[in-house]
């Protein structure tokens, strides 16, 4: 029997503060004005996307004692933005990244349950652990949890939040002409949760929301992170967007589901992906080259280099070879809050990989940095990009993609206008929303 054709899931990551953003593009607008969020969200909804996605960063990152350049554009509060967007959209899911290290379950559960009510069942929570003590200083906590305990707390945090979400069944509020409004079950909302991390009890004050629980996302990449996702998440935001890396990740994570008694279709894999479109493949390749040069200017290339090397390289020539000195191992004092998942584990090994690649491909420092940071996933005419995305999904490299345009807020428009219709023609992407909740769009059951 041939494999059934999969439906593609598409989401839109508000570009905001990330390295792919081309702030110098004349079309680039504000990252904090509401109009930018509205334009972006309404474009995603016009394209029948599953959801909008917001990443999170709780402190302005620094490099060499200065604010890291893109961070100066600001990062407004997730719940405030998503609640406002709920009012100007109807069907689009609203996913917020909220960390489980520096927050408290009662507060976060209340915020997501409220968002789920306000949006009629469109809330999703990307549960991240966050990686640095630098963020923790904002909360007077510093690095209060060792990295390997962060998932332990994340699991407890989520279990506590689920206890709160489930403390109401949804049918306890009764309105009666004679008796007034009352609770059929006076215990509704009562909860108690205790483990090594939390000891909380009380009465939750938000009745059960349309989805019961928000859709749960996870984004960590380690063994711990993958297990956490296999056990507790509905979807993963990953960075493995190519065929081979995607398939490896997909097989690995879906393979972990059975030990938690879960099926393959209960966890969706949605990698981040960038794209560049042109009328023809050749034109797209040309534009992609320009975009990469804009994303990684000579000054940006040096900043990236310093993040890994953990030393001042301001005198280094971006058009020359990589530095011959090795990175400084240990606490990263040059790039605070910027220790990337990719780099911080073993900087010398990464530097050696970069050197080998630069030598083999005869790349200058800037060209190498472009290769390792500024690459686009999908480059081509709309037909080529539609074909590539569909192949990756049908070949189980993913269940869809979270697209990250390089221009805010209009960068998604050409994708929605030109690629989405082609996916719809192929019958692999919805022409209209069938349900009303994000769980409906993602094909996930509503918990009871
Ligand atoms: C694709 C991806 C996206 C992430 N996005 C965020 C984010 O927006 N905010 C945040 O605080 N942490 C984010 N994280 C960090 C994770 O929460 C986690 O702290 C980090 O990856 C270390 O865990 P790991 O070793 O399992 O990867 C992200 C991680 C990955 C892999």
mmCIF file of N, CA and C and ligand atoms in Angstrom, residues 13 53-58 75 97-102 126-132 135 147 150-151 218-226 236-240 270-272 339-342 344-345, ligand 1:
data_model
loop_
_atom_site.group_PDB
_atom_site.id
_atom_site.type_symbol
_atom_site.label_atom_id
_atom_site.label_comp_id
_atom_site.label_asym_id
_atom_site.label_seq_id
_atom_site.Cartn_x
_atom_site.Cartn_y
_atom_site.Cartn_z
ATOM 1 N N UNK A 13 6.900 32.749 11.844
ATOM 2 C CA UNK A 13 7.677 33.224 12.980
ATOM 3 C C UNK A 13 7.858 34.730 12.781
ATOM 4 N N UNK A 53 4.107 32.465 15.386
ATOM 5 C CA UNK A 53 5.035 32.024 16.426
ATOM 6 C C UNK A 53 5.880 33.201 16.917
ATOM 7 N N UNK A 54 5.971 33.340 18.231
ATOM 8 C CA UNK A 54 6.875 34.340 18.811
ATOM 9 C C UNK A 54 7.953 33.633 19.622
ATOM 10 N N UNK A 55 9.216 33.953 19.355
ATOM 11 C CA UNK A 55 10.304 33.460 20.200
ATOM 12 C C UNK A 55 10.402 34.385 21.409
ATOM 13 N N UNK A 56 11.276 34.070 22.330
ATOM 14 C CA UNK A 56 11.360 34.871 23.553
ATOM 15 C C UNK A 56 12.803 35.130 23.940
ATOM 16 N N UNK A 57 13.064 36.313 24.396
ATOM 17 C CA UNK A 57 14.369 36.646 24.960
ATOM 18 C C UNK A 57 14.088 37.648 26.058
ATOM 19 N N UNK A 58 14.576 37.391 27.240
ATOM 20 C CA UNK A 58 14.159 38.208 28.383
ATOM 21 C C UNK A 58 15.195 39.226 28.816
ATOM 22 N N UNK A 75 11.894 43.812 22.212
ATOM 23 C CA UNK A 75 11.111 42.566 22.166
ATOM 24 C C UNK A 75 9.951 42.722 23.138
ATOM 25 N N UNK A 97 6.486 31.683 23.222
ATOM 26 C CA UNK A 97 7.586 30.976 23.879
ATOM 27 C C UNK A 97 7.728 31.534 25.293
ATOM 28 N N UNK A 98 7.534 30.684 26.271
ATOM 29 C CA UNK A 98 7.619 31.136 27.671
ATOM 30 C C UNK A 98 8.478 30.128 28.425
ATOM 31 N N UNK A 99 9.514 30.609 29.098
ATOM 32 C CA UNK A 99 10.440 29.652 29.709
ATOM 33 C C UNK A 99 9.951 29.149 31.068
ATOM 34 N N UNK A 100 10.411 27.948 31.376
ATOM 35 C CA UNK A 100 9.965 27.283 32.606
ATOM 36 C C UNK A 100 11.006 27.416 33.709
ATOM 37 N N UNK A 101 12.038 28.203 33.454
ATOM 38 C CA UNK A 101 13.101 28.325 34.449
ATOM 39 C C UNK A 101 12.886 29.528 35.361
ATOM 40 N N UNK A 102 12.429 30.633 34.774
ATOM 41 C CA UNK A 102 12.340 31.872 35.559
ATOM 42 C C UNK A 102 10.901 32.304 35.829
ATOM 43 N N UNK A 126 5.183 27.384 23.743
ATOM 44 C CA UNK A 126 6.478 26.766 23.466
ATOM 45 C C UNK A 126 7.277 26.791 24.770
ATOM 46 N N UNK A 127 7.376 25.630 25.399
ATOM 47 C CA UNK A 127 8.021 25.549 26.721
ATOM 48 C C UNK A 127 9.531 25.438 26.523
ATOM 49 N N UNK A 128 10.238 26.500 26.825
ATOM 50 C CA UNK A 128 11.704 26.435 26.709
ATOM 51 C C UNK A 128 12.332 26.538 28.088
ATOM 52 N N UNK A 129 13.560 26.043 28.187
ATOM 53 C CA UNK A 129 14.241 26.095 29.484
ATOM 54 C C UNK A 129 15.136 27.326 29.576
ATOM 55 N N UNK A 130 15.510 27.881 28.412
ATOM 56 C CA UNK A 130 16.448 29.008 28.353
ATOM 57 C C UNK A 130 17.810 28.561 28.845
ATOM 58 N N UNK A 131 18.834 29.193 28.329
ATOM 59 C CA UNK A 131 20.137 28.585 28.586
ATOM 60 C C UNK A 131 21.099 29.370 29.473
ATOM 61 N N UNK A 132 20.800 30.584 29.837
ATOM 62 C CA UNK A 132 21.891 31.277 30.522
ATOM 63 C C UNK A 132 21.539 31.983 31.829
ATOM 64 N N UNK A 135 20.327 35.767 31.700
ATOM 65 C CA UNK A 135 18.892 36.058 31.743
ATOM 66 C C UNK A 135 18.407 36.036 33.187
ATOM 67 N N UNK A 147 22.259 23.360 34.242
ATOM 68 C CA UNK A 147 21.593 23.093 32.974
ATOM 69 C C UNK A 147 20.840 21.770 32.988
ATOM 70 N N UNK A 150 17.362 21.826 34.420
ATOM 71 C CA UNK A 150 16.343 22.706 33.833
ATOM 72 C C UNK A 150 15.194 21.909 33.234
ATOM 73 N N UNK A 151 15.507 20.751 32.641
ATOM 74 C CA UNK A 151 14.414 19.940 32.088
ATOM 75 C C UNK A 151 13.597 19.294 33.190
ATOM 76 N N UNK A 218 7.910 22.338 22.145
ATOM 77 C CA UNK A 218 9.186 22.216 22.832
ATOM 78 C C UNK A 218 10.252 22.584 21.813
ATOM 79 N N UNK A 219 11.384 23.147 22.295
ATOM 80 C CA UNK A 219 12.397 23.573 21.313
ATOM 81 C C UNK A 219 13.825 23.117 21.613
ATOM 82 N N UNK A 220 14.079 22.436 22.699
ATOM 83 C CA UNK A 220 15.473 22.042 23.004
ATOM 84 C C UNK A 220 15.921 20.880 22.142
ATOM 85 N N UNK A 221 17.221 20.743 21.987
ATOM 86 C CA UNK A 221 17.745 19.794 21.015
ATOM 87 C C UNK A 221 18.497 18.626 21.655
ATOM 88 N N UNK A 222 18.836 18.737 22.936
ATOM 89 C CA UNK A 222 19.634 17.697 23.593
ATOM 90 C C UNK A 222 18.807 16.423 23.782
ATOM 91 N N UNK A 223 19.461 15.389 24.268
ATOM 92 C CA UNK A 223 18.788 14.141 24.570
ATOM 93 C C UNK A 223 17.627 14.374 25.544
ATOM 94 N N UNK A 224 17.927 15.148 26.599
ATOM 95 C CA UNK A 224 16.916 15.515 27.582
ATOM 96 C C UNK A 224 15.733 16.218 26.937
ATOM 97 N N UNK A 225 16.070 17.185 26.094
ATOM 98 C CA UNK A 225 15.051 17.999 25.434
ATOM 99 C C UNK A 225 14.167 17.135 24.537
ATOM 100 N N UNK A 226 14.790 16.221 23.813
ATOM 101 C CA UNK A 226 14.029 15.368 22.897
ATOM 102 C C UNK A 226 13.100 14.417 23.666
ATOM 103 N N UNK A 236 7.288 20.100 17.990
ATOM 104 C CA UNK A 236 8.651 20.562 18.264
ATOM 105 C C UNK A 236 9.038 21.629 17.256
ATOM 106 N N UNK A 237 9.588 22.716 17.778
ATOM 107 C CA UNK A 237 10.195 23.734 16.921
ATOM 108 C C UNK A 237 11.665 23.356 16.834
ATOM 109 N N UNK A 238 12.096 22.869 15.667
ATOM 110 C CA UNK A 238 13.485 22.404 15.580
ATOM 111 C C UNK A 238 14.271 23.279 14.619
ATOM 112 N N UNK A 239 15.573 23.016 14.569
ATOM 113 C CA UNK A 239 16.378 23.759 13.601
ATOM 114 C C UNK A 239 16.906 22.835 12.506
ATOM 115 N N UNK A 240 16.290 21.646 12.372
ATOM 116 C CA UNK A 240 16.783 20.683 11.388
ATOM 117 C C UNK A 240 15.903 20.709 10.140
ATOM 118 N N UNK A 270 8.252 20.539 13.405
ATOM 119 C CA UNK A 270 8.143 21.749 12.583
ATOM 120 C C UNK A 270 9.430 22.577 12.662
ATOM 121 N N UNK A 271 10.363 22.350 11.741
ATOM 122 C CA UNK A 271 11.610 23.112 11.770
ATOM 123 C C UNK A 271 11.409 24.561 11.335
ATOM 124 N N UNK A 272 12.286 25.419 11.809
ATOM 125 C CA UNK A 272 12.344 26.792 11.319
ATOM 126 C C UNK A 272 12.906 26.763 9.907
ATOM 127 N N UNK A 339 25.071 32.773 24.062
ATOM 128 C CA UNK A 339 25.677 31.452 23.903
ATOM 129 C C UNK A 339 24.702 30.580 23.113
ATOM 130 N N UNK A 340 24.989 30.378 21.856
ATOM 131 C CA UNK A 340 24.015 29.680 21.027
ATOM 132 C C UNK A 340 24.106 28.170 21.237
ATOM 133 N N UNK A 341 22.987 27.524 21.005
ATOM 134 C CA UNK A 341 22.923 26.068 21.167
ATOM 135 C C UNK A 341 24.035 25.392 20.386
ATOM 136 N N UNK A 342 24.293 25.971 19.222
ATOM 137 C CA UNK A 342 25.236 25.346 18.316
ATOM 138 C C UNK A 342 26.674 25.480 18.807
ATOM 139 N N UNK A 344 28.098 26.747 21.999
ATOM 140 C CA UNK A 344 28.724 26.844 23.303
ATOM 141 C C UNK A 344 29.269 25.541 23.871
ATOM 142 N N UNK A 345 28.906 24.408 23.263
ATOM 143 C CA UNK A 345 29.317 23.138 23.858
ATOM 144 C C UNK A 345 30.821 22.916 23.766
HETATM 145 C C1 LIG B 1 15.200 25.873 17.654
HETATM 146 C C2 LIG B 1 15.338 26.398 19.053
HETATM 147 C C3 LIG B 1 14.671 27.558 19.418
HETATM 148 C C4 LIG B 1 14.762 28.069 20.715
HETATM 149 N N1 LIG B 1 14.100 29.207 21.047
HETATM 150 C C5 LIG B 1 14.233 29.731 22.289
HETATM 151 C C6 LIG B 1 13.618 30.972 22.634
HETATM 152 O O1 LIG B 1 12.952 31.613 21.823
HETATM 153 N N2 LIG B 1 13.797 31.440 23.886
HETATM 154 C C7 LIG B 1 14.533 30.774 24.825
HETATM 155 O O2 LIG B 1 14.642 31.254 25.945
HETATM 156 N N3 LIG B 1 15.133 29.608 24.520
HETATM 157 C C8 LIG B 1 14.998 29.083 23.291
HETATM 158 N N4 LIG B 1 15.626 27.895 22.988
HETATM 159 C C9 LIG B 1 16.496 27.286 24.017
HETATM 160 C C10 LIG B 1 15.969 26.050 24.673
HETATM 161 O O3 LIG B 1 14.920 26.368 25.508
HETATM 162 C C11 LIG B 1 17.027 25.397 25.549
HETATM 163 O O4 LIG B 1 17.252 26.189 26.679
HETATM 164 C C12 LIG B 1 18.350 25.228 24.903
HETATM 165 O O5 LIG B 1 18.197 24.772 23.587
HETATM 166 C C13 LIG B 1 19.200 24.235 25.693
HETATM 167 O O6 LIG B 1 18.547 23.000 25.743
HETATM 168 P P1 LIG B 1 19.045 21.787 24.843
HETATM 169 O O7 LIG B 1 20.387 21.466 25.355
HETATM 170 O O8 LIG B 1 18.043 20.688 25.036
HETATM 171 O O9 LIG B 1 19.071 22.258 23.410
HETATM 172 C C14 LIG B 1 15.541 27.385 21.685
HETATM 173 C C15 LIG B 1 16.209 26.216 21.304
HETATM 174 C C16 LIG B 1 16.120 25.705 20.025
HETATM 175 C C17 LIG B 1 16.852 24.444 19.673
#
